[in-house]
Amino acid sequence: MKLWALGDLHLPSERNKPMAIFGDAWDGHPEKIAARWRERVGAEDTVLLPGDFSWAMRLREARPDFEWLAALPAARKIMLEGNHDYWWTSRARMAQAAGPGVEFLHAGALSVPPFVIAGTRLWELPAPDGTAEENAER
């Protein structure tokens, strides 16, 4: 088993938002990512998807992106919420939308032997001048 991590996919969703607006290298990026994924990731592997999976604003809009993900190999696909994942709702709703083989990690941990994957919100470290102190209380 190999453990892979791939974040910031920004899949186009039902909204069909293309990444090509950021340059020609982004043209058809979901197809390029899927091709490389199939070349490298085996059926027994685990893939972490640490945020910014889809441009969807609502869970139903992410349906084509979950279909894209379902077509790719991996024993486990573990998703964490990113700052652009506005579609993120309850685990039960997301699990139903994503289908089998996709797990959602939020404020907890999952065992992926020999690893443990933890998901939490990260804050700034306190700065010598005290500028990060206001976030420390949260």
mmCIF file with all atom_site columns, C-alpha atoms in Angstrom:
data_model
loop_
_atom_site.group_PDB
_atom_site.id
_atom_site.type_symbol
_atom_site.label_atom_id
_atom_site.label_alt_id
_atom_site.label_comp_id
_atom_site.label_asym_id
_atom_site.label_entity_id
_atom_site.label_seq_id
_atom_site.pdbx_PDB_ins_code
_atom_site.Cartn_x
_atom_site.Cartn_y
_atom_site.Cartn_z
_atom_site.occupancy
_atom_site.B_iso_or_equiv
_atom_site.pdbx_formal_charge
_atom_site.auth_seq_id
_atom_site.auth_comp_id
_atom_site.auth_asym_id
_atom_site.auth_atom_id
_atom_site.pdbx_PDB_model_num
ATOM 1   C CA . MET A 1 1   ? 0.000   0.000  0.000   1.00 0.00 ? 1   MET A CA 1
ATOM 2   C CA . LYS A 1 2   ? 1.210   3.459  -0.908  1.00 0.00 ? 2   LYS A CA 1
ATOM 3   C CA . LEU A 1 3   ? -0.079  6.680  0.604   1.00 0.00 ? 3   LEU A CA 1
ATOM 4   C CA . TRP A 1 4   ? -0.574  9.548  -1.836  1.00 0.00 ? 4   TRP A CA 1
ATOM 5   C CA . ALA A 1 5   ? -1.671  13.160 -1.286  1.00 0.00 ? 5   ALA A CA 1
ATOM 6   C CA . LEU A 1 6   ? -3.088  15.450 -3.935  1.00 0.00 ? 6   LEU A CA 1
ATOM 7   C CA . GLY A 1 7   ? -4.703  18.758 -3.078  1.00 0.00 ? 7   GLY A CA 1
ATOM 8   C CA . ASP A 1 8   ? -6.133  21.812 -4.778  1.00 0.00 ? 8   ASP A CA 1
ATOM 9   C CA . LEU A 1 9   ? -7.760  19.911 -7.652  1.00 0.00 ? 9   LEU A CA 1
ATOM 10  C CA . HIS A 1 10  ? -10.366 22.640 -8.180  1.00 0.00 ? 10  HIS A CA 1
ATOM 11  C CA . LEU A 1 11  ? -12.447 20.377 -10.403 1.00 0.00 ? 11  LEU A CA 1
ATOM 12  C CA . PRO A 1 12  ? -14.935 22.267 -12.591 1.00 0.00 ? 12  PRO A CA 1
ATOM 13  C CA . SER A 1 13  ? -18.137 20.905 -10.994 1.00 0.00 ? 13  SER A CA 1
ATOM 14  C CA . GLU A 1 14  ? -21.557 21.332 -12.516 1.00 0.00 ? 14  GLU A CA 1
ATOM 15  C CA . ARG A 1 15  ? -20.658 25.020 -12.776 1.00 0.00 ? 15  ARG A CA 1
ATOM 16  C CA . ASN A 1 16  ? -18.077 24.047 -15.444 1.00 0.00 ? 16  ASN A CA 1
ATOM 17  C CA . LYS A 1 17  ? -15.540 26.524 -14.119 1.00 0.00 ? 17  LYS A CA 1
ATOM 18  C CA . PRO A 1 18  ? -12.327 25.959 -16.108 1.00 0.00 ? 18  PRO A CA 1
ATOM 19  C CA . MET A 1 19  ? -8.855  26.360 -14.673 1.00 0.00 ? 19  MET A CA 1
ATOM 20  C CA . ALA A 1 20  ? -7.524  27.299 -18.136 1.00 0.00 ? 20  ALA A CA 1
ATOM 21  C CA . ILE A 1 21  ? -8.168  30.937 -17.225 1.00 0.00 ? 21  ILE A CA 1
ATOM 22  C CA . PHE A 1 22  ? -4.890  30.611 -15.273 1.00 0.00 ? 22  PHE A CA 1
ATOM 23  C CA . GLY A 1 23  ? -2.903  29.621 -18.380 1.00 0.00 ? 23  GLY A CA 1
ATOM 24  C CA . ASP A 1 24  ? -2.667  27.037 -21.125 1.00 0.00 ? 24  ASP A CA 1
ATOM 25  C CA . ALA A 1 25  ? -1.011  24.494 -18.828 1.00 0.00 ? 25  ALA A CA 1
ATOM 26  C CA . TRP A 1 26  ? -4.356  24.196 -17.010 1.00 0.00 ? 26  TRP A CA 1
ATOM 27  C CA . ASP A 1 27  ? -6.344  23.325 -20.135 1.00 0.00 ? 27  ASP A CA 1
ATOM 28  C CA . GLY A 1 28  ? -8.041  19.958 -19.533 1.00 0.00 ? 28  GLY A CA 1
ATOM 29  C CA . HIS A 1 29  ? -6.453  19.566 -16.115 1.00 0.00 ? 29  HIS A CA 1
ATOM 30  C CA . PRO A 1 30  ? -8.956  16.955 -14.808 1.00 0.00 ? 30  PRO A CA 1
ATOM 31  C CA . GLU A 1 31  ? -8.092  14.636 -17.694 1.00 0.00 ? 31  GLU A CA 1
ATOM 32  C CA . LYS A 1 32  ? -4.361  15.170 -17.178 1.00 0.00 ? 32  LYS A CA 1
ATOM 33  C CA . ILE A 1 33  ? -4.635  14.458 -13.446 1.00 0.00 ? 33  ILE A CA 1
ATOM 34  C CA . ALA A 1 34  ? -6.737  11.335 -14.032 1.00 0.00 ? 34  ALA A CA 1
ATOM 35  C CA . ALA A 1 35  ? -4.224  9.975  -16.553 1.00 0.00 ? 35  ALA A CA 1
ATOM 36  C CA . ARG A 1 36  ? -1.274  10.438 -14.149 1.00 0.00 ? 36  ARG A CA 1
ATOM 37  C CA . TRP A 1 37  ? -3.361  9.025  -11.272 1.00 0.00 ? 37  TRP A CA 1
ATOM 38  C CA . ARG A 1 38  ? -4.098  5.850  -13.252 1.00 0.00 ? 38  ARG A CA 1
ATOM 39  C CA . GLU A 1 39  ? -0.387  5.489  -14.126 1.00 0.00 ? 39  GLU A CA 1
ATOM 40  C CA . ARG A 1 40  ? 0.713   5.663  -10.479 1.00 0.00 ? 40  ARG A CA 1
ATOM 41  C CA . VAL A 1 41  ? -2.033  4.812  -7.970  1.00 0.00 ? 41  VAL A CA 1
ATOM 42  C CA . GLY A 1 42  ? -2.873  1.163  -7.398  1.00 0.00 ? 42  GLY A CA 1
ATOM 43  C CA . ALA A 1 43  ? -6.138  -0.400 -6.271  1.00 0.00 ? 43  ALA A CA 1
ATOM 44  C CA . GLU A 1 44  ? -4.665  -1.080 -2.797  1.00 0.00 ? 44  GLU A CA 1
ATOM 45  C CA . ASP A 1 45  ? -3.375  2.480  -2.271  1.00 0.00 ? 45  ASP A CA 1
ATOM 46  C CA . THR A 1 46  ? -4.823  5.333  -0.214  1.00 0.00 ? 46  THR A CA 1
ATOM 47  C CA . VAL A 1 47  ? -5.153  8.859  -1.616  1.00 0.00 ? 47  VAL A CA 1
ATOM 48  C CA . LEU A 1 48  ? -5.519  11.921 0.608   1.00 0.00 ? 48  LEU A CA 1
ATOM 49  C CA . LEU A 1 49  ? -7.361  14.829 -0.966  1.00 0.00 ? 49  LEU A CA 1
ATOM 50  C CA . PRO A 1 50  ? -6.505  17.694 1.402   1.00 0.00 ? 50  PRO A CA 1
ATOM 51  C CA . GLY A 1 51  ? -8.850  20.407 0.292   1.00 0.00 ? 51  GLY A CA 1
ATOM 52  C CA . ASP A 1 52  ? -10.122 22.499 -2.578  1.00 0.00 ? 52  ASP A CA 1
ATOM 53  C CA . PHE A 1 53  ? -11.502 19.478 -4.418  1.00 0.00 ? 53  PHE A CA 1
ATOM 54  C CA . SER A 1 54  ? -14.252 21.217 -6.407  1.00 0.00 ? 54  SER A CA 1
ATOM 55  C CA . TRP A 1 55  ? -15.399 24.648 -7.504  1.00 0.00 ? 55  TRP A CA 1
ATOM 56  C CA . ALA A 1 56  ? -18.955 23.628 -6.547  1.00 0.00 ? 56  ALA A CA 1
ATOM 57  C CA . MET A 1 57  ? -20.807 25.989 -4.268  1.00 0.00 ? 57  MET A CA 1
ATOM 58  C CA . ARG A 1 58  ? -23.400 23.359 -3.228  1.00 0.00 ? 58  ARG A CA 1
ATOM 59  C CA . LEU A 1 59  ? -23.025 19.640 -2.712  1.00 0.00 ? 59  LEU A CA 1
ATOM 60  C CA . ARG A 1 60  ? -25.326 18.755 -5.624  1.00 0.00 ? 60  ARG A CA 1
ATOM 61  C CA . GLU A 1 61  ? -23.070 20.788 -7.953  1.00 0.00 ? 61  GLU A CA 1
ATOM 62  C CA . ALA A 1 62  ? -20.105 18.558 -7.039  1.00 0.00 ? 62  ALA A CA 1
ATOM 63  C CA . ARG A 1 63  ? -21.813 15.451 -8.496  1.00 0.00 ? 63  ARG A CA 1
ATOM 64  C CA . PRO A 1 64  ? -19.665 15.314 -11.686 1.00 0.00 ? 64  PRO A CA 1
ATOM 65  C CA . ASP A 1 65  ? -16.518 15.739 -9.612  1.00 0.00 ? 65  ASP A CA 1
ATOM 66  C CA . PHE A 1 66  ? -17.464 12.816 -7.358  1.00 0.00 ? 66  PHE A CA 1
ATOM 67  C CA . GLU A 1 67  ? -18.184 10.746 -10.474 1.00 0.00 ? 67  GLU A CA 1
ATOM 68  C CA . TRP A 1 68  ? -14.712 11.668 -11.750 1.00 0.00 ? 68  TRP A CA 1
ATOM 69  C CA . LEU A 1 69  ? -13.213 10.576 -8.426  1.00 0.00 ? 69  LEU A CA 1
ATOM 70  C CA . ALA A 1 70  ? -15.176 7.302  -8.337  1.00 0.00 ? 70  ALA A CA 1
ATOM 71  C CA . ALA A 1 71  ? -13.672 6.276  -11.686 1.00 0.00 ? 71  ALA A CA 1
ATOM 72  C CA . LEU A 1 72  ? -10.126 6.409  -10.302 1.00 0.00 ? 72  LEU A CA 1
ATOM 73  C CA . PRO A 1 73  ? -8.340  3.553  -8.506  1.00 0.00 ? 73  PRO A CA 1
ATOM 74  C CA . ALA A 1 74  ? -7.565  3.502  -4.763  1.00 0.00 ? 74  ALA A CA 1
ATOM 75  C CA . ALA A 1 75  ? -8.748  1.402  -1.841  1.00 0.00 ? 75  ALA A CA 1
ATOM 76  C CA . ARG A 1 76  ? -9.454  4.560  0.144   1.00 0.00 ? 76  ARG A CA 1
ATOM 77  C CA . LYS A 1 77  ? -9.915  8.191  -0.804  1.00 0.00 ? 77  LYS A CA 1
ATOM 78  C CA . ILE A 1 78  ? -9.831  10.509 2.192   1.00 0.00 ? 78  ILE A CA 1
ATOM 79  C CA . MET A 1 79  ? -11.047 14.079 1.790   1.00 0.00 ? 79  MET A CA 1
ATOM 80  C CA . LEU A 1 80  ? -10.327 17.057 4.020   1.00 0.00 ? 80  LEU A CA 1
ATOM 81  C CA . GLU A 1 81  ? -12.077 20.409 3.745   1.00 0.00 ? 81  GLU A CA 1
ATOM 82  C CA . GLY A 1 82  ? -10.300 23.256 1.992   1.00 0.00 ? 82  GLY A CA 1
ATOM 83  C CA . ASN A 1 83  ? -11.014 26.957 2.108   1.00 0.00 ? 83  ASN A CA 1
ATOM 84  C CA . HIS A 1 84  ? -12.750 26.798 -1.293  1.00 0.00 ? 84  HIS A CA 1
ATOM 85  C CA . ASP A 1 85  ? -14.878 23.716 -0.525  1.00 0.00 ? 85  ASP A CA 1
ATOM 86  C CA . TYR A 1 86  ? -18.117 25.645 -0.037  1.00 0.00 ? 86  TYR A CA 1
ATOM 87  C CA . TRP A 1 87  ? -20.101 22.481 -0.861  1.00 0.00 ? 87  TRP A CA 1
ATOM 88  C CA . TRP A 1 88  ? -18.832 20.777 2.339   1.00 0.00 ? 88  TRP A CA 1
ATOM 89  C CA . THR A 1 89  ? -21.814 19.796 4.534   1.00 0.00 ? 89  THR A CA 1
ATOM 90  C CA . SER A 1 90  ? -22.508 16.912 6.920   1.00 0.00 ? 90  SER A CA 1
ATOM 91  C CA . ARG A 1 91  ? -20.556 13.675 6.621   1.00 0.00 ? 91  ARG A CA 1
ATOM 92  C CA . ALA A 1 92  ? -23.743 11.712 5.974   1.00 0.00 ? 92  ALA A CA 1
ATOM 93  C CA . ARG A 1 93  ? -24.775 13.925 3.058   1.00 0.00 ? 93  ARG A CA 1
ATOM 94  C CA . MET A 1 94  ? -21.274 13.992 1.606   1.00 0.00 ? 94  MET A CA 1
ATOM 95  C CA . ALA A 1 95  ? -20.889 10.205 1.906   1.00 0.00 ? 95  ALA A CA 1
ATOM 96  C CA . GLN A 1 96  ? -24.169 9.717  0.092   1.00 0.00 ? 96  GLN A CA 1
ATOM 97  C CA . ALA A 1 97  ? -23.102 12.096 -2.693  1.00 0.00 ? 97  ALA A CA 1
ATOM 98  C CA . ALA A 1 98  ? -19.581 10.700 -3.026  1.00 0.00 ? 98  ALA A CA 1
ATOM 99  C CA . GLY A 1 99  ? -20.442 7.019  -2.941  1.00 0.00 ? 99  GLY A CA 1
ATOM 100 C CA . PRO A 1 100 ? -18.388 4.102  -1.617  1.00 0.00 ? 100 PRO A CA 1
ATOM 101 C CA . GLY A 1 101 ? -14.658 4.370  -1.062  1.00 0.00 ? 101 GLY A CA 1
ATOM 102 C CA . VAL A 1 102 ? -14.636 8.057  -0.101  1.00 0.00 ? 102 VAL A CA 1
ATOM 103 C CA . GLU A 1 103 ? -14.173 9.106  3.523   1.00 0.00 ? 103 GLU A CA 1
ATOM 104 C CA . PHE A 1 104 ? -14.369 12.591 4.997   1.00 0.00 ? 104 PHE A CA 1
ATOM 105 C CA . LEU A 1 105 ? -11.993 13.694 7.720   1.00 0.00 ? 105 LEU A CA 1
ATOM 106 C CA . HIS A 1 106 ? -12.818 16.720 9.845   1.00 0.00 ? 106 HIS A CA 1
ATOM 107 C CA . ALA A 1 107 ? -11.611 17.405 13.389  1.00 0.00 ? 107 ALA A CA 1
ATOM 108 C CA . GLY A 1 108 ? -10.581 13.802 13.902  1.00 0.00 ? 108 GLY A CA 1
ATOM 109 C CA . ALA A 1 109 ? -8.213  11.080 12.769  1.00 0.00 ? 109 ALA A CA 1
ATOM 110 C CA . LEU A 1 110 ? -8.273  7.945  10.629  1.00 0.00 ? 110 LEU A CA 1
ATOM 111 C CA . SER A 1 111 ? -6.047  4.904  10.789  1.00 0.00 ? 111 SER A CA 1
ATOM 112 C CA . VAL A 1 112 ? -4.264  4.081  7.545   1.00 0.00 ? 112 VAL A CA 1
ATOM 113 C CA . PRO A 1 113 ? -1.746  1.498  8.815   1.00 0.00 ? 113 PRO A CA 1
ATOM 114 C CA . PRO A 1 114 ? 1.043   2.150  9.480   1.00 0.00 ? 114 PRO A CA 1
ATOM 115 C CA . PHE A 1 115 ? -0.083  5.804  9.507   1.00 0.00 ? 115 PHE A CA 1
ATOM 116 C CA . VAL A 1 116 ? -2.648  7.872  11.372  1.00 0.00 ? 116 VAL A CA 1
ATOM 117 C CA . ILE A 1 117 ? -4.046  10.800 9.403   1.00 0.00 ? 117 ILE A CA 1
ATOM 118 C CA . ALA A 1 118 ? -5.333  13.738 11.447  1.00 0.00 ? 118 ALA A CA 1
ATOM 119 C CA . GLY A 1 119 ? -7.486  16.576 10.210  1.00 0.00 ? 119 GLY A CA 1
ATOM 120 C CA . THR A 1 120 ? -7.798  19.850 12.058  1.00 0.00 ? 120 THR A CA 1
ATOM 121 C CA . ARG A 1 121 ? -7.980  23.541 11.412  1.00 0.00 ? 121 ARG A CA 1
ATOM 122 C CA . LEU A 1 122 ? -4.560  25.141 11.498  1.00 0.00 ? 122 LEU A CA 1
ATOM 123 C CA . TRP A 1 123 ? -3.865  28.544 12.978  1.00 0.00 ? 123 TRP A CA 1
ATOM 124 C CA . GLU A 1 124 ? -0.810  30.751 12.855  1.00 0.00 ? 124 GLU A CA 1
ATOM 125 C CA . LEU A 1 125 ? 1.962   30.234 15.353  1.00 0.00 ? 125 LEU A CA 1
ATOM 126 C CA . PRO A 1 126 ? 2.306   33.046 17.873  1.00 0.00 ? 126 PRO A CA 1
ATOM 127 C CA . ALA A 1 127 ? 4.617   35.725 16.515  1.00 0.00 ? 127 ALA A CA 1
ATOM 128 C CA . PRO A 1 128 ? 7.188   37.530 18.671  1.00 0.00 ? 128 PRO A CA 1
ATOM 129 C CA . ASP A 1 129 ? 5.295   40.798 18.146  1.00 0.00 ? 129 ASP A CA 1
ATOM 130 C CA . GLY A 1 130 ? 1.995   39.213 19.312  1.00 0.00 ? 130 GLY A CA 1
ATOM 131 C CA . THR A 1 131 ? 0.152   39.660 16.011  1.00 0.00 ? 131 THR A CA 1
ATOM 132 C CA . ALA A 1 132 ? -1.160  36.080 15.969  1.00 0.00 ? 132 ALA A CA 1
ATOM 133 C CA . GLU A 1 133 ? -2.470  36.154 19.527  1.00 0.00 ? 133 GLU A CA 1
ATOM 134 C CA . GLU A 1 134 ? -6.027  37.046 18.482  1.00 0.00 ? 134 GLU A CA 1
ATOM 135 C CA . ASN A 1 135 ? -6.279  33.751 16.525  1.00 0.00 ? 135 ASN A CA 1
ATOM 136 C CA . ALA A 1 136 ? -4.826  31.733 19.400  1.00 0.00 ? 136 ALA A CA 1
ATOM 137 C CA . GLU A 1 137 ? -7.991  32.300 21.461  1.00 0.00 ? 137 GLU A CA 1
ATOM 138 C CA . ARG A 1 138 ? -10.160 30.729 18.737  1.00 0.00 ? 138 ARG A CA 1
#
